[in-house]
Amino acid sequence: MKSTRKFVLDTHNNELNTVLGGGLVPGSVILLGGEPGIGKSTLLLQVALEMKHKVLYVSGEESQSQIKMRAERLSNSHSNCLILTETNTQNIFKTIQESEPDILVIDSIQTLYTSHIEASPGTVSQIKETTAELIKYAKETATPVLVIGHINKEGSIAGPKILEHMVDVVLQFEGDRNHTYRILRSQKNRFGSTAELGIYEMLSNGLREVTNPSEILISEKDSDLSGTAIAATQEGMRPLMIEIQALVSTAVYGTPQRSATGYNLKRLNMILAVLEKRAGFHLGSKDVFLNITGGIHVDDPAIDLAVVCAILSSNNDEAIPQNYCFAAEIGLAGEVRPVSRIEQRISEAEKLGFDKVFISKFNKFTNKDFGIEIIAVSKIEEIYQLLF
Ligand code: TYD
Ligand code: MG
């Protein structure tokens, strides 16, 4: 937390505090976006129940009894949380005057309407107008307001982009509904860095904060399997070890298939072309499937080397030792390129008990006393010789 911060309200949820830049700033309006079913209501209700402050949780999405049931699932202490099922803002403000909450939660902005205009809930004009009323309330009373917004198929908070400009903080809750991990990112934050992120696991009794994300993103296995490699990646400011899984097999039907989950398909095709042209691996007639475990999507180019090694491992049907990990980008000439924040990546690998980390020969760093063996390579062939 920055020392310049005068006063923030502790949400009692470390991941959320981190993403917010310390906690809830009085009078701030925070928009939490995410696809339906991802866990937005769960997250904010859980936070509302566990906070020491008095929270008014307004839902236009579910009935009182549905919310009560959810609340019982999430926590056994909810003395300070008031639940209101209401969609008209004038009625909401009436309850606010009576109960004077410290924090207001709105679930969701798409269900609200103000009597001042005639449009139906969820329309651009209603969303704009009700948000404006909430902002006015937040600023006048210094009350933090958390607003849930559903994301439409195009990936923006449904209705107007303008909403994102009106609020102080825009958070995004993401994940793959088939997996239990959820990532909370900040897209905009007037009070802190947008590089921070929070990681949760959705359990039957709510969202668990994941303090050591690396452990969960590496699948557990007893024996060495071919086709997997661990990448030392970076999500936001946080080092993260993730497992890359590749399956290379002879194409059964004419055109070989290429598919990538959690990794950019264009980049996979680029890497396969580099392997073919620059390093002489003939994968042109092979199906290649690539997967990042945990259902997360990674953009960090530093995972390239692990992608290459997972592919080569599957192609050779030879496992890479489980205590090895990788952090480097691959260039078009087949060169192994340096990546940012290499020291953080190396120390995370060391902390988690890896024995060797493969990086680019061109990566410069100052700390020389790592308790992990650092292997610097400059070309794909070199790493191939070392591994297989
Ligand atoms: P929800 O918070 O309703 O999503 P959103 O508000 O973003 O639409 O989350 C819904 C999903 O989460 C639903 O599939 C059930 C699951 N869930 C759990 O797995 N554990 C829980 O404790 C709760 C409350 C929900
Ligand atoms: Mg919901």
XYZ file of C-alpha atoms in Angstrom, residues 129-310:
182
model
C -28.492 7.777 -15.760
C -28.504 5.284 -12.881
C -24.708 5.207 -12.868
C -24.672 9.009 -12.729
C -27.002 8.909 -9.705
C -24.778 6.355 -7.972
C -21.676 8.438 -8.677
C -23.351 11.545 -7.266
C -24.315 9.610 -4.120
C -20.793 8.183 -3.758
C -19.117 11.593 -4.067
C -21.576 13.453 -1.833
C -21.434 10.949 1.003
C -17.900 9.567 0.510
C -19.417 6.076 0.330
C -17.654 3.517 -1.872
C -20.035 1.958 -4.394
C -19.343 -1.402 -6.041
C -21.344 -1.992 -9.192
C -21.647 -5.315 -11.004
C -21.963 -5.168 -14.793
C -22.523 -8.091 -17.112
C -20.290 -8.424 -20.094
C -21.856 -9.086 -23.454
C -20.507 -11.429 -26.098
C -18.329 -8.730 -27.649
C -16.438 -8.591 -24.374
C -17.355 -5.097 -23.265
C -19.507 -4.199 -20.304
C -22.954 -4.478 -21.795
C -24.355 -1.354 -23.232
C -22.113 1.598 -23.207
C -18.386 1.779 -23.118
C -19.051 5.190 -21.597
C -19.726 3.490 -18.263
C -16.068 2.610 -18.018
C -15.153 6.286 -18.379
C -17.603 7.392 -15.720
C -16.357 5.180 -12.884
C -13.062 5.353 -10.979
C -12.091 1.694 -11.160
C -12.945 -1.015 -13.675
C -12.339 -4.581 -12.563
C -12.771 -7.645 -14.689
C -13.539 -11.098 -13.330
C -12.507 -13.812 -15.722
C -11.938 -17.499 -16.017
C -13.128 -20.554 -17.810
C -16.397 -21.864 -16.440
C -15.147 -25.424 -16.828
C -12.284 -24.698 -14.476
C -12.353 -23.472 -10.941
C -9.761 -20.671 -11.202
C -10.797 -17.059 -11.522
C -8.658 -14.033 -12.189
C -9.536 -10.543 -11.052
C -7.855 -7.859 -13.134
C -8.016 -4.133 -13.055
C -8.495 -2.420 -16.408
C -8.568 1.054 -15.011
C -7.719 2.333 -11.560
C -7.557 5.974 -10.554
C -5.994 4.979 -7.247
C -3.507 2.278 -8.068
C -1.654 0.195 -10.585
C -3.533 -1.800 -13.190
C -0.744 -4.349 -13.224
C -1.922 -6.095 -10.066
C -4.196 -9.090 -10.211
C -6.022 -11.414 -7.865
C -6.473 -15.148 -8.163
C -9.330 -17.171 -6.698
C -10.592 -20.691 -6.749
C -14.353 -21.276 -6.891
C -15.258 -23.857 -4.269
C -18.624 -25.098 -3.071
C -18.517 -22.591 -0.212
C -17.401 -19.602 -2.215
C -14.208 -18.139 -3.582
C -10.948 -19.094 -1.965
C -8.077 -16.646 -2.254
C -5.141 -18.309 -3.943
C -1.966 -17.016 -2.383
C 0.430 -19.308 -4.177
C -0.928 -19.481 -7.718
C 1.957 -21.455 -9.137
C 1.062 -24.581 -7.239
C -2.437 -24.824 -8.634
C -1.478 -24.167 -12.227
C 0.793 -27.147 -12.392
C -1.093 -30.416 -12.690
C -0.228 -33.141 -10.258
C 1.290 -36.254 -11.657
C 3.320 -39.114 -10.292
C 5.473 -39.996 -13.225
C 7.158 -38.100 -15.998
C 4.849 -37.629 -18.964
C 5.981 -36.431 -22.347
C 4.517 -33.269 -23.809
C 4.567 -31.028 -20.770
C 6.869 -28.161 -19.843
C 6.670 -25.541 -17.119
C 6.910 -21.857 -17.993
C 7.970 -19.168 -15.554
C 5.517 -16.512 -16.561
C 4.380 -13.207 -15.213
C 0.774 -12.146 -14.784
C 0.510 -8.540 -13.845
C 3.290 -7.973 -11.357
C 3.124 -11.518 -10.166
C 5.428 -14.366 -11.133
C 3.498 -17.508 -11.954
C 4.573 -21.003 -12.936
C 2.247 -22.588 -15.448
C 2.206 -25.896 -17.194
C 2.101 -26.119 -20.974
C 0.765 -29.346 -22.447
C 1.316 -30.312 -26.059
C 0.131 -33.247 -28.095
C 1.836 -33.866 -31.416
C 0.540 -36.733 -33.507
C 0.463 -37.772 -37.129
C -2.464 -36.156 -38.898
C -5.075 -38.755 -39.648
C -7.167 -36.696 -42.019
C -5.357 -34.761 -44.769
C -4.899 -31.283 -43.355
C -3.120 -31.246 -40.020
C -5.019 -29.618 -37.181
C -3.618 -26.933 -34.940
C -5.395 -25.856 -31.859
C -4.430 -23.788 -28.841
C -6.272 -23.261 -25.567
C -5.048 -20.376 -23.444
C -2.386 -19.466 -25.998
C -2.558 -17.435 -29.186
C -3.096 -19.728 -32.187
C -1.211 -17.390 -34.534
C 1.754 -17.515 -32.224
C 1.580 -21.331 -32.137
C 1.627 -21.381 -35.941
C 4.593 -19.018 -35.929
C 6.466 -21.263 -33.513
C 5.720 -24.338 -35.605
C 7.000 -22.537 -38.715
C 10.183 -21.566 -36.865
C 10.692 -25.149 -35.686
C 10.256 -26.373 -39.248
C 12.308 -23.782 -41.100
C 15.014 -22.777 -38.651
C 15.507 -25.876 -36.586
C 14.649 -28.636 -39.033
C 11.853 -30.336 -37.092
C 9.280 -31.723 -39.475
C 5.936 -31.034 -37.935
C 4.194 -30.021 -41.156
C 2.170 -33.222 -41.373
C 1.439 -33.446 -37.659
C -1.586 -32.424 -35.640
C -0.509 -30.112 -32.835
C -2.692 -29.384 -29.824
C -1.568 -26.989 -27.153
C -3.135 -26.355 -23.798
C -2.391 -24.194 -20.788
C -3.573 -25.836 -17.599
C -6.001 -24.164 -15.242
C -8.094 -22.609 -18.008
C -6.195 -19.356 -17.987
C -5.087 -17.342 -21.004
C -1.488 -16.182 -21.146
C -0.120 -13.449 -23.421
C 3.379 -13.355 -21.980
C 5.898 -14.101 -24.784
C 8.216 -15.610 -22.164
C 6.254 -18.848 -22.301
C 7.385 -19.485 -25.902
C 10.343 -21.581 -24.856
C 8.169 -23.855 -22.728
C 5.768 -24.157 -25.666
C 8.633 -25.241 -27.919
C 9.907 -27.732 -25.349
C 6.446 -29.212 -24.716
